[in-house]
Amino acid sequence: MTLTVPVDTGLARYDIRIGAGLLRDPASWEGMPPSRHAVIVTNVTIAPLWAQTLAQMLTSLHRQVSVLELPDGEAHKDWPALNSIFDHLLQSGCDRQTVLYALGGGVVGDMTGFAAGCYMRGIPFVQVPTTLLAQVDSSVGGKTAINHRLGKNMIGLFNQPIRVVCDLDTLRTLPQRELVAGLAEVIKYGPIADPVFFDWIERELDALLARDVQALAHAVQRSCEIKAQVVGQDEREGGVRAILNFGHTFGHAIETALGYGQWLHGEAVGCGMLMATDLSMQLGLVGPQHLERMRDVLVRCGLPTRAPDLGVAAYLSLMGRDKKAQAGEIRFVVLDGWGRAAVRPAPDECVSEVIQRAVTR
Ligand code: NAD
Ligand code: GLY
């Protein structure tokens, strides 16, 4: 069965299709522009697993389907890899009607979306996410970017896909560590938007960890519904969309300090969510039972809960470069009660205590 979640930002409308076997299902691709060229942008790890299946299906829509394999990893979410997409498009004679298909995780999706937004001033692209993290988060909402040595996702643009196809079968080949990192972004949606969903995650966590397809389908569907609702209100992150960055202010500091790829993005976000829940508790916005529940669920997943000891000053300096910072003041996504989030500054002493507790827990 295919589940459909619509996204409507006012300027862009598209569907997220969720189900098993969707790569092979012609219905997933109905309505795609029947252009001459299609390019599947993927990486060296995913290509041997899934590119052929997608390419076979797309040959019924496009006369020329090519596959571009990027190097794998967060460290390659950079200018050289992005340029290699432009090289391929120009060398293959791709025109303005060419459709890009991003087959992969958030790294491939973010770079393909960026390339599609720039090539000939914009060509259509489809997200075909193959990690849990990409299915529940990065493929939806149109944020695209590459990293800079001085900060994550610092160079990019908003560019919505024309469709998102989440084939749950692709998750079968995902390493367990990656699945677990994706669960961190699923967990995120509970405390910021839907406490009932968090209750469900607590109950179904073993099924999710065992990749039960029904459990995964619900997790992807509910996550996408929440994300679509938020993005529909605030595509460009002028306000409410920032709540989707719960855990990311601390998490990005960890990723940037350790070097991209040491901790997976979802791992850093998981640890960051615990720190942000602790901060919310210090500010009197949630109770100790909420911190306990967050810690328990992360521990059951096997996600790291102890933050790397970078020193408080390094955390503060890295977080000062966060995109939410205003006039040098760091702003945090905190829980404004369990199931609601808000963005606000916090006293340095509180933040320092949170960091100190996180590196010693
Ligand atoms: P990733 O893209 O690096 O993929 C993780 C690993 O899994 C890679 O080694 C990849 O080759 C491999 N892989 C992917 N699918 C596979 C499959 N089906 N089978 C086997 N291996 C597979 O990482 P990710 O966690 O998907 O994404 C993280 C990235 O997403 C970060 O760069 C982050 O900044 C970005 N992100 C973007 C947004 C957004 O809104 N645009 C949101 C969240 C995260
Ligand atoms: N992952 C945060 C966002 O898409 O806004």
mmCIF file of C-alpha atoms and ligand atoms in Angstrom:
data_model
loop_
_atom_site.group_PDB
_atom_site.id
_atom_site.type_symbol
_atom_site.label_atom_id
_atom_site.label_comp_id
_atom_site.label_asym_id
_atom_site.label_seq_id
_atom_site.Cartn_x
_atom_site.Cartn_y
_atom_site.Cartn_z
ATOM 1 C CA MET A 1 0.000 0.000 0.000
ATOM 2 C CA THR A 2 1.274 3.467 -0.870
ATOM 3 C CA LEU A 3 0.751 6.286 1.627
ATOM 4 C CA THR A 4 0.710 9.834 0.295
ATOM 5 C CA VAL A 5 1.542 12.982 2.234
ATOM 6 C CA PRO A 6 0.980 16.263 0.357
ATOM 7 C CA VAL A 7 3.292 19.240 0.805
ATOM 8 C CA ASP A 8 2.031 22.719 -0.043
ATOM 9 C CA THR A 9 4.259 25.720 0.578
ATOM 10 C CA GLY A 10 2.041 28.120 -1.340
ATOM 11 C CA LEU A 11 4.586 28.343 -4.162
ATOM 12 C CA ALA A 12 5.272 24.613 -4.508
ATOM 13 C CA ARG A 13 3.046 21.568 -4.215
ATOM 14 C CA TYR A 14 4.218 17.999 -4.350
ATOM 15 C CA ASP A 15 3.508 14.568 -2.944
ATOM 16 C CA ILE A 16 5.580 12.372 -0.703
ATOM 17 C CA ARG A 17 4.885 8.728 -1.592
ATOM 18 C CA ILE A 18 5.695 6.153 1.089
ATOM 19 C CA GLY A 19 5.624 2.360 0.786
ATOM 20 C CA ALA A 20 7.515 -0.828 -0.010
ATOM 21 C CA GLY A 21 8.546 -1.573 -3.605
ATOM 22 C CA LEU A 22 7.938 1.964 -4.876
ATOM 23 C CA LEU A 23 11.075 2.138 -7.044
ATOM 24 C CA ARG A 24 9.634 -0.657 -9.184
ATOM 25 C CA ASP A 25 6.064 0.655 -9.156
ATOM 26 C CA PRO A 26 5.160 2.720 -12.263
ATOM 27 C CA ALA A 27 2.548 4.595 -10.200
ATOM 28 C CA SER A 28 5.345 6.237 -8.156
ATOM 29 C CA TRP A 29 6.566 8.078 -11.256
ATOM 30 C CA GLU A 30 3.276 9.042 -12.864
ATOM 31 C CA GLY A 31 3.177 12.719 -13.741
ATOM 32 C CA MET A 32 6.953 13.201 -13.922
ATOM 33 C CA PRO A 33 7.981 15.477 -16.817
ATOM 34 C CA PRO A 34 8.620 13.206 -19.846
ATOM 35 C CA SER A 35 11.892 14.931 -20.743
ATOM 36 C CA ARG A 36 14.618 13.459 -22.913
ATOM 37 C CA HIS A 37 17.332 13.373 -20.257
ATOM 38 C CA ALA A 38 17.229 12.105 -16.719
ATOM 39 C CA VAL A 39 20.249 11.910 -14.441
ATOM 40 C CA ILE A 40 20.278 9.735 -11.353
ATOM 41 C CA VAL A 41 22.665 11.364 -8.897
ATOM 42 C CA THR A 42 23.784 8.848 -6.302
ATOM 43 C CA ASN A 43 27.011 7.693 -4.683
ATOM 44 C CA VAL A 44 29.449 4.803 -5.006
ATOM 45 C CA THR A 45 27.831 2.862 -2.142
ATOM 46 C CA ILE A 46 24.189 3.172 -3.174
ATOM 47 C CA ALA A 47 24.670 2.818 -6.943
ATOM 48 C CA PRO A 48 25.394 -0.951 -6.948
ATOM 49 C CA LEU A 49 22.441 -1.554 -4.612
ATOM 50 C CA TRP A 50 19.622 0.517 -6.089
ATOM 51 C CA ALA A 51 20.594 2.566 -9.175
ATOM 52 C CA GLN A 52 19.833 -0.175 -11.685
ATOM 53 C CA THR A 53 16.320 -0.720 -10.314
ATOM 54 C CA LEU A 54 15.552 2.983 -10.598
ATOM 55 C CA ALA A 55 17.232 3.383 -13.997
ATOM 56 C CA GLN A 56 15.199 0.500 -15.448
ATOM 57 C CA MET A 57 11.968 2.093 -14.314
ATOM 58 C CA LEU A 58 12.940 5.551 -15.595
ATOM 59 C CA THR A 59 13.772 4.368 -19.106
ATOM 60 C CA SER A 60 10.024 4.157 -19.717
ATOM 61 C CA LEU A 61 9.825 7.918 -19.030
ATOM 62 C CA HIS A 62 13.081 9.324 -20.398
ATOM 63 C CA ARG A 63 15.022 8.420 -23.547
ATOM 64 C CA GLN A 64 18.419 8.927 -21.951
ATOM 65 C CA VAL A 65 19.020 7.947 -18.336
ATOM 66 C CA SER A 66 22.537 8.284 -16.925
ATOM 67 C CA VAL A 67 23.881 7.542 -13.478
ATOM 68 C CA LEU A 68 26.389 9.815 -11.753
ATOM 69 C CA GLU A 69 28.199 8.301 -8.760
ATOM 70 C CA LEU A 70 29.547 10.800 -6.250
ATOM 71 C CA PRO A 71 32.069 9.884 -3.557
ATOM 72 C CA ASP A 72 30.388 8.750 -0.327
ATOM 73 C CA GLY A 73 30.304 10.719 2.895
ATOM 74 C CA GLU A 74 29.626 13.996 4.649
ATOM 75 C CA ALA A 75 33.227 15.061 3.958
ATOM 76 C CA HIS A 76 32.326 15.130 0.258
ATOM 77 C CA LYS A 77 29.339 17.425 0.663
ATOM 78 C CA ASP A 78 31.530 20.107 -0.839
ATOM 79 C CA TRP A 79 32.357 22.232 -3.891
ATOM 80 C CA PRO A 80 34.342 19.574 -5.806
ATOM 81 C CA ALA A 81 31.484 17.052 -5.567
ATOM 82 C CA LEU A 82 28.919 19.703 -6.483
ATOM 83 C CA ASN A 83 31.047 20.741 -9.465
ATOM 84 C CA SER A 84 31.234 17.159 -10.640
ATOM 85 C CA ILE A 85 27.418 17.218 -10.983
ATOM 86 C CA PHE A 86 27.625 20.329 -13.187
ATOM 87 C CA ASP A 87 30.473 18.707 -15.198
ATOM 88 C CA HIS A 88 28.327 15.634 -15.829
ATOM 89 C CA LEU A 89 25.262 17.664 -16.833
ATOM 90 C CA LEU A 90 27.213 19.830 -19.269
ATOM 91 C CA GLN A 91 29.253 16.966 -20.706
ATOM 92 C CA SER A 92 26.055 14.934 -21.291
ATOM 93 C CA GLY A 93 24.354 17.830 -23.065
ATOM 94 C CA CYS A 94 21.619 18.127 -20.445
ATOM 95 C CA ASP A 95 19.149 20.904 -21.156
ATOM 96 C CA ARG A 96 16.668 22.853 -19.041
ATOM 97 C CA GLN A 97 14.093 20.050 -19.196
ATOM 98 C CA THR A 98 16.460 17.469 -17.701
ATOM 99 C CA VAL A 99 15.170 15.893 -14.493
ATOM 100 C CA LEU A 100 17.582 15.026 -11.679
ATOM 101 C CA TYR A 101 16.753 12.086 -9.407
ATOM 102 C CA ALA A 102 18.560 12.209 -6.041
ATOM 103 C CA LEU A 103 18.975 8.563 -5.064
ATOM 104 C CA GLY A 104 20.565 8.425 -1.631
ATOM 105 C CA GLY A 105 20.709 9.884 1.835
ATOM 106 C CA GLY A 106 20.755 13.491 2.943
ATOM 107 C CA VAL A 107 24.186 14.163 1.488
ATOM 108 C CA VAL A 108 23.187 13.165 -2.055
ATOM 109 C CA GLY A 109 19.762 14.814 -1.659
ATOM 110 C CA ASP A 110 21.116 18.134 -0.376
ATOM 111 C CA MET A 111 23.741 18.352 -3.131
ATOM 112 C CA THR A 112 21.410 17.276 -5.955
ATOM 113 C CA GLY A 113 18.785 19.784 -4.855
ATOM 114 C CA PHE A 114 21.440 22.501 -4.794
ATOM 115 C CA ALA A 115 22.721 21.537 -8.259
ATOM 116 C CA ALA A 116 19.149 21.424 -9.651
ATOM 117 C CA GLY A 117 18.517 24.915 -8.280
ATOM 118 C CA CYS A 118 21.584 26.357 -10.029
ATOM 119 C CA TYR A 119 21.971 24.428 -13.289
ATOM 120 C CA MET A 120 20.727 26.680 -16.095
ATOM 121 C CA ARG A 121 19.042 28.703 -13.298
ATOM 122 C CA GLY A 122 16.900 25.795 -12.235
ATOM 123 C CA ILE A 123 15.788 22.362 -13.434
ATOM 124 C CA PRO A 124 13.319 19.936 -11.782
ATOM 125 C CA PHE A 125 14.462 17.299 -9.323
ATOM 126 C CA VAL A 126 12.942 14.336 -7.525
ATOM 127 C CA GLN A 127 14.023 13.109 -4.114
ATOM 128 C CA VAL A 128 14.404 9.334 -3.816
ATOM 129 C CA PRO A 129 15.644 9.039 -0.231
ATOM 130 C CA THR A 130 17.317 5.775 0.773
ATOM 131 C CA THR A 131 18.158 6.451 4.433
ATOM 132 C CA LEU A 132 15.633 6.736 7.240
ATOM 133 C CA LEU A 133 16.970 10.189 8.026
ATOM 134 C CA ALA A 134 16.417 11.349 4.464
ATOM 135 C CA GLN A 135 12.926 9.804 4.305
ATOM 136 C CA VAL A 136 11.739 11.526 7.477
ATOM 137 C CA ASP A 137 13.577 14.803 7.157
ATOM 138 C CA SER A 138 16.111 15.906 4.569
ATOM 139 C CA SER A 139 14.207 14.986 1.383
ATOM 140 C CA VAL A 140 11.199 17.061 2.434
ATOM 141 C CA GLY A 141 11.016 20.829 2.613
ATOM 142 C CA GLY A 142 13.526 22.036 0.045
ATOM 143 C CA LYS A 143 16.593 22.877 2.103
ATOM 144 C CA THR A 144 19.686 22.195 0.023
ATOM 145 C CA ALA A 145 23.304 22.919 0.869
ATOM 146 C CA ILE A 146 26.945 21.994 0.950
ATOM 147 C CA ASN A 147 29.244 22.355 3.954
ATOM 148 C CA HIS A 148 31.959 24.943 4.472
ATOM 149 C CA ARG A 149 35.095 24.284 6.486
ATOM 150 C CA LEU A 150 33.799 26.855 8.990
ATOM 151 C CA GLY A 151 30.239 25.615 9.294
ATOM 152 C CA LYS A 152 27.791 22.960 8.252
ATOM 153 C CA ASN A 153 25.257 23.593 5.471
ATOM 154 C CA MET A 154 26.453 27.179 5.200
ATOM 155 C CA ILE A 155 26.229 27.452 1.404
ATOM 156 C CA GLY A 156 22.884 26.572 -0.137
ATOM 157 C CA LEU A 157 19.424 27.551 -1.240
ATOM 158 C CA PHE A 158 15.773 26.651 -0.815
ATOM 159 C CA ASN A 159 14.618 24.514 -3.722
ATOM 160 C CA GLN A 160 11.607 22.212 -3.513
ATOM 161 C CA PRO A 161 11.575 18.826 -5.283
ATOM 162 C CA ILE A 162 8.684 17.949 -7.601
ATOM 163 C CA ARG A 163 8.136 14.629 -5.781
ATOM 164 C CA VAL A 164 9.556 12.534 -2.955
ATOM 165 C CA VAL A 165 9.471 8.741 -3.298
ATOM 166 C CA CYS A 166 10.293 6.876 -0.071
ATOM 167 C CA ASP A 167 10.728 3.202 -0.919
ATOM 168 C CA LEU A 168 10.904 1.402 2.432
ATOM 169 C CA ASP A 169 12.630 -1.546 0.708
ATOM 170 C CA THR A 170 15.759 0.572 0.308
ATOM 171 C CA LEU A 171 16.107 0.682 4.093
ATOM 172 C CA ARG A 172 16.825 -3.091 4.055
ATOM 173 C CA THR A 173 20.415 -2.460 2.932
ATOM 174 C CA LEU A 174 21.054 0.427 5.316
ATOM 175 C CA PRO A 175 23.705 -0.232 8.000
ATOM 176 C CA GLN A 176 22.156 -0.423 11.494
ATOM 177 C CA ARG A 177 24.162 2.584 12.722
ATOM 178 C CA GLU A 178 22.594 4.688 9.937
ATOM 179 C CA LEU A 179 19.091 3.418 10.712
ATOM 180 C CA VAL A 180 19.545 4.369 14.357
ATOM 181 C CA ALA A 181 20.865 7.815 13.410
ATOM 182 C CA GLY A 182 17.696 8.303 11.350
ATOM 183 C CA LEU A 183 15.584 7.352 14.348
ATOM 184 C CA ALA A 184 16.947 10.409 16.162
ATOM 185 C CA GLU A 185 15.163 12.635 13.634
ATOM 186 C CA VAL A 186 11.972 10.566 14.017
ATOM 187 C CA ILE A 187 12.144 10.957 17.809
ATOM 188 C CA LYS A 188 12.582 14.730 17.331
ATOM 189 C CA TYR A 189 9.016 15.175 16.060
ATOM 190 C CA GLY A 190 7.436 13.934 19.314
ATOM 191 C CA PRO A 191 8.635 16.503 21.869
ATOM 192 C CA ILE A 192 8.369 19.441 19.439
ATOM 193 C CA ALA A 193 4.967 18.674 17.926
ATOM 194 C CA ASP A 194 3.191 15.454 18.885
ATOM 195 C CA PRO A 195 3.480 13.846 22.344
ATOM 196 C CA VAL A 196 1.219 10.975 21.231
ATOM 197 C CA PHE A 197 3.730 10.151 18.502
ATOM 198 C CA PHE A 198 6.473 10.061 21.139
ATOM 199 C CA ASP A 199 4.368 7.607 23.198
ATOM 200 C CA TRP A 200 3.999 5.484 20.039
ATOM 201 C CA ILE A 201 7.774 5.575 19.427
ATOM 202 C CA GLU A 202 8.432 4.403 22.989
ATOM 203 C CA ARG A 203 6.044 1.476 22.454
ATOM 204 C CA GLU A 204 7.193 0.535 18.947
ATOM 205 C CA LEU A 205 10.921 1.177 19.285
ATOM 206 C CA ASP A 206 11.877 -2.505 19.164
ATOM 207 C CA ALA A 207 9.831 -2.977 15.972
ATOM 208 C CA LEU A 208 11.478 0.092 14.445
ATOM 209 C CA LEU A 209 14.952 -1.158 15.367
ATOM 210 C CA ALA A 210 14.063 -4.524 13.797
ATOM 211 C CA ARG A 211 12.929 -2.694 10.595
ATOM 212 C CA ASP A 212 9.337 -3.857 10.767
ATOM 213 C CA VAL A 213 7.868 -2.395 7.573
ATOM 214 C CA GLN A 214 4.540 -1.371 9.098
ATOM 215 C CA ALA A 215 6.233 0.405 11.968
ATOM 216 C CA LEU A 216 8.632 2.135 9.578
ATOM 217 C CA ALA A 217 5.756 3.165 7.297
ATOM 218 C CA HIS A 218 3.953 4.844 10.186
ATOM 219 C CA ALA A 219 7.139 6.504 11.467
ATOM 220 C CA VAL A 220 7.934 7.924 8.008
ATOM 221 C CA GLN A 221 4.325 8.974 7.380
ATOM 222 C CA ARG A 222 3.832 10.773 10.716
ATOM 223 C CA SER A 223 7.253 12.436 10.531
ATOM 224 C CA CYS A 224 6.528 13.665 6.998
ATOM 225 C CA GLU A 225 3.064 14.909 7.995
ATOM 226 C CA ILE A 226 4.524 16.992 10.803
ATOM 227 C CA LYS A 227 7.351 18.280 8.655
ATOM 228 C CA ALA A 228 4.972 19.102 5.772
ATOM 229 C CA GLN A 229 2.699 21.019 8.122
ATOM 230 C CA VAL A 230 5.559 23.117 9.496
ATOM 231 C CA VAL A 231 7.149 23.752 6.083
ATOM 232 C CA GLY A 232 3.717 24.654 4.675
ATOM 233 C CA GLN A 233 3.488 27.473 7.229
ATOM 234 C CA ASP A 234 7.046 28.733 6.884
ATOM 235 C CA GLU A 235 9.056 27.495 3.917
ATOM 236 C CA ARG A 236 11.961 29.943 4.335
ATOM 237 C CA GLU A 237 12.389 29.557 8.100
ATOM 238 C CA GLY A 238 11.288 33.055 8.983
ATOM 239 C CA GLY A 239 9.707 31.660 12.147
ATOM 240 C CA VAL A 240 8.126 28.346 13.082
ATOM 241 C CA ARG A 241 10.298 26.153 10.791
ATOM 242 C CA ALA A 242 13.231 26.744 13.134
ATOM 243 C CA ILE A 243 11.615 24.313 15.609
ATOM 244 C CA LEU A 244 12.662 21.487 13.265
ATOM 245 C CA ASN A 245 16.212 22.311 14.350
ATOM 246 C CA PHE A 246 15.579 20.991 17.857
ATOM 247 C CA GLY A 247 18.895 19.520 19.031
ATOM 248 C CA HIS A 248 20.738 20.911 16.005
ATOM 249 C CA THR A 249 22.405 23.933 17.655
ATOM 250 C CA PHE A 250 24.366 21.668 20.008
ATOM 251 C CA GLY A 251 24.534 18.919 17.375
ATOM 252 C CA HIS A 252 26.050 21.076 14.623
ATOM 253 C CA ALA A 253 28.705 22.283 17.096
ATOM 254 C CA ILE A 254 29.661 18.641 17.740
ATOM 255 C CA GLU A 255 29.758 17.801 14.023
ATOM 256 C CA THR A 256 31.775 20.881 13.096
ATOM 257 C CA ALA A 257 34.287 20.475 15.920
ATOM 258 C CA LEU A 258 34.926 16.769 15.364
ATOM 259 C CA GLY A 259 35.152 17.058 11.582
ATOM 260 C CA TYR A 260 32.362 16.002 9.264
ATOM 261 C CA GLY A 261 31.640 12.318 9.364
ATOM 262 C CA GLN A 262 33.074 11.375 12.800
ATOM 263 C CA TRP A 263 29.689 11.421 14.449
ATOM 264 C CA LEU A 264 26.776 10.839 12.113
ATOM 265 C CA HIS A 265 24.408 13.786 11.766
ATOM 266 C CA GLY A 266 21.592 11.910 13.519
ATOM 267 C CA GLU A 267 23.904 10.915 16.374
ATOM 268 C CA ALA A 268 24.914 14.522 16.947
ATOM 269 C CA VAL A 269 21.262 15.604 16.767
ATOM 270 C CA GLY A 270 20.271 12.889 19.279
ATOM 271 C CA CYS A 271 22.856 14.059 21.800
ATOM 272 C CA GLY A 272 21.922 17.667 21.011
ATOM 273 C CA MET A 273 18.237 16.911 21.725
ATOM 274 C CA LEU A 274 19.149 15.613 25.158
ATOM 275 C CA MET A 275 21.128 18.807 25.802
ATOM 276 C CA ALA A 276 18.249 20.956 24.510
ATOM 277 C CA THR A 277 15.776 19.059 26.729
ATOM 278 C CA ASP A 278 18.105 19.616 29.690
ATOM 279 C CA LEU A 279 18.255 23.334 28.813
ATOM 280 C CA SER A 280 14.443 23.423 28.615
ATOM 281 C CA MET A 281 14.304 21.841 32.070
ATOM 282 C CA GLN A 282 16.788 24.411 33.463
ATOM 283 C CA LEU A 283 14.518 27.128 32.089
ATOM 284 C CA GLY A 284 11.543 25.547 33.886
ATOM 285 C CA LEU A 285 9.739 24.626 30.664
ATOM 286 C CA VAL A 286 9.618 20.827 31.040
ATOM 287 C CA GLY A 287 10.050 18.497 33.986
ATOM 288 C CA PRO A 288 12.764 15.970 34.908
ATOM 289 C CA GLN A 289 10.469 13.136 33.750
ATOM 290 C CA HIS A 290 10.702 14.496 30.196
ATOM 291 C CA LEU A 291 14.488 14.558 30.328
ATOM 292 C CA GLU A 292 14.392 10.964 31.610
ATOM 293 C CA ARG A 293 12.098 9.827 28.800
ATOM 294 C CA MET A 294 14.302 11.462 26.191
ATOM 295 C CA ARG A 295 17.419 9.866 27.656
ATOM 296 C CA ASP A 296 15.766 6.425 27.890
ATOM 297 C CA VAL A 297 14.645 6.378 24.301
ATOM 298 C CA LEU A 298 18.080 7.498 23.037
ATOM 299 C CA VAL A 299 19.826 4.864 25.191
ATOM 300 C CA ARG A 300 17.458 2.144 23.937
ATOM 301 C CA CYS A 301 18.390 3.140 20.384
ATOM 302 C CA GLY A 302 22.082 2.958 21.245
ATOM 303 C CA LEU A 303 22.560 6.628 20.377
ATOM 304 C CA PRO A 304 25.370 8.509 22.138
ATOM 305 C CA THR A 305 24.189 10.586 25.103
ATOM 306 C CA ARG A 306 27.561 11.851 26.333
ATOM 307 C CA ALA A 307 28.765 14.891 24.397
ATOM 308 C CA PRO A 308 32.424 15.194 23.348
ATOM 309 C CA ASP A 309 34.421 17.370 25.742
ATOM 310 C CA LEU A 310 35.351 20.297 23.497
ATOM 311 C CA GLY A 311 35.339 22.788 26.357
ATOM 312 C CA VAL A 312 32.497 25.195 27.055
ATOM 313 C CA ALA A 313 34.176 28.070 25.184
ATOM 314 C CA ALA A 314 34.472 26.021 21.991
ATOM 315 C CA TYR A 315 30.798 25.036 22.154
ATOM 316 C CA LEU A 316 29.749 28.654 22.662
ATOM 317 C CA SER A 317 31.938 29.887 19.826
ATOM 318 C CA LEU A 318 30.719 27.200 17.396
ATOM 319 C CA MET A 319 27.091 27.772 18.351
ATOM 320 C CA GLY A 320 27.552 31.518 17.776
ATOM 321 C CA ARG A 321 27.856 30.710 14.055
ATOM 322 C CA ASP A 322 24.518 28.900 14.022
ATOM 323 C CA LYS A 323 22.116 30.220 11.372
ATOM 324 C CA LYS A 324 19.573 31.035 14.096
ATOM 325 C CA ALA A 325 22.027 33.381 15.878
ATOM 326 C CA GLN A 326 21.059 37.051 15.746
ATOM 327 C CA ALA A 327 23.632 39.839 16.296
ATOM 328 C CA GLY A 328 25.958 37.279 17.854
ATOM 329 C CA GLU A 329 23.305 36.032 20.315
ATOM 330 C CA ILE A 330 22.783 32.265 20.205
ATOM 331 C CA ARG A 331 19.130 31.216 20.004
ATOM 332 C CA PHE A 332 18.082 27.728 21.010
ATOM 333 C CA VAL A 333 15.110 25.574 20.103
ATOM 334 C CA VAL A 334 13.699 24.674 23.506
ATOM 335 C CA LEU A 335 10.663 22.687 24.546
ATOM 336 C CA ASP A 336 7.948 25.058 25.624
ATOM 337 C CA GLY A 337 6.117 22.285 27.442
ATOM 338 C CA TRP A 338 6.231 18.657 26.227
ATOM 339 C CA GLY A 339 4.957 18.623 22.615
ATOM 340 C CA ARG A 340 5.647 22.290 21.785
ATOM 341 C CA ALA A 341 8.805 24.131 20.847
ATOM 342 C CA ALA A 342 9.988 27.719 20.818
ATOM 343 C CA VAL A 343 13.151 29.553 19.775
ATOM 344 C CA ARG A 344 14.810 31.781 22.342
ATOM 345 C CA PRO A 345 18.127 32.862 23.825
ATOM 346 C CA ALA A 346 19.293 31.356 27.120
ATOM 347 C CA PRO A 347 21.599 32.666 29.843
ATOM 348 C CA ASP A 348 25.243 31.651 29.274
ATOM 349 C CA GLU A 349 25.452 30.129 32.790
ATOM 350 C CA CYS A 350 22.538 27.797 32.011
ATOM 351 C CA VAL A 351 24.043 26.758 28.683
ATOM 352 C CA SER A 352 27.471 26.198 30.284
ATOM 353 C CA GLU A 353 25.917 23.961 32.951
ATOM 354 C CA VAL A 354 24.084 21.954 30.305
ATOM 355 C CA ILE A 355 27.333 21.450 28.384
ATOM 356 C CA GLN A 356 29.247 20.454 31.516
ATOM 357 C CA ARG A 357 26.591 17.909 32.469
ATOM 358 C CA ALA A 358 26.499 16.523 28.929
ATOM 359 C CA VAL A 359 30.235 15.883 28.734
ATOM 360 C CA THR A 360 30.342 14.061 32.065
ATOM 361 C CA ARG A 361 27.118 12.055 32.066
HETATM 362 P P1 NAD B 1 24.249 10.088 4.163
HETATM 363 O O1 NAD B 1 23.614 10.706 3.011
HETATM 364 O O2 NAD B 1 25.715 10.293 4.348
HETATM 365 O O3 NAD B 1 23.958 8.520 4.136
HETATM 366 C C1 NAD B 1 24.444 7.720 5.171
HETATM 367 C C2 NAD B 1 25.267 6.539 4.656
HETATM 368 O O4 NAD B 1 24.389 5.514 4.253
HETATM 369 C C3 NAD B 1 26.157 6.824 3.475
HETATM 370 O O5 NAD B 1 27.352 6.110 3.606
HETATM 371 C C4 NAD B 1 25.348 6.293 2.309
HETATM 372 O O6 NAD B 1 26.157 5.937 1.214
HETATM 373 C C5 NAD B 1 24.696 5.097 2.933
HETATM 374 N N1 NAD B 1 23.434 4.680 2.344
HETATM 375 C C6 NAD B 1 22.397 5.479 1.992
HETATM 376 N N2 NAD B 1 21.343 4.740 1.649
HETATM 377 C C7 NAD B 1 21.722 3.448 1.757
HETATM 378 C C8 NAD B 1 21.041 2.226 1.564
HETATM 379 N N3 NAD B 1 19.761 2.174 1.239
HETATM 380 N N4 NAD B 1 21.742 1.099 1.761
HETATM 381 C C9 NAD B 1 23.037 1.130 2.157
HETATM 382 N N5 NAD B 1 23.715 2.259 2.395
HETATM 383 C C10 NAD B 1 23.050 3.409 2.195
HETATM 384 O O7 NAD B 1 23.567 10.555 5.541
HETATM 385 P P2 NAD B 1 22.065 10.865 5.964
HETATM 386 O O8 NAD B 1 22.013 10.553 7.401
HETATM 387 O O9 NAD B 1 21.074 10.275 5.056
HETATM 388 O O10 NAD B 1 21.965 12.446 5.771
HETATM 389 C C11 NAD B 1 22.738 13.322 6.525
HETATM 390 C C12 NAD B 1 22.838 14.612 5.755
HETATM 391 O O11 NAD B 1 21.541 15.179 5.606
HETATM 392 C C13 NAD B 1 23.667 15.669 6.453
HETATM 393 O O12 NAD B 1 24.510 16.265 5.498
HETATM 394 C C14 NAD B 1 22.647 16.672 6.953
HETATM 395 O O13 NAD B 1 23.150 17.969 7.032
HETATM 396 C C15 NAD B 1 21.581 16.564 5.908
HETATM 397 N N6 NAD B 1 20.256 16.952 6.366
HETATM 398 C C16 NAD B 1 19.557 17.820 5.590
HETATM 399 C C17 NAD B 1 18.289 18.192 5.956
HETATM 400 C C18 NAD B 1 17.482 19.083 5.051
HETATM 401 O O14 NAD B 1 16.422 19.551 5.450
HETATM 402 N N7 NAD B 1 17.917 19.298 3.843
HETATM 403 C C19 NAD B 1 17.715 17.690 7.122
HETATM 404 C C20 NAD B 1 18.452 16.790 7.892
HETATM 405 C C21 NAD B 1 19.730 16.431 7.498
HETATM 406 N N1 GLY B 2 15.830 19.729 9.103
HETATM 407 C C1 GLY B 2 15.329 21.018 9.409
HETATM 408 C C2 GLY B 2 14.516 21.643 8.336
HETATM 409 O O1 GLY B 2 14.291 21.070 7.306
HETATM 410 O O2 GLY B 2 14.088 22.755 8.494
#
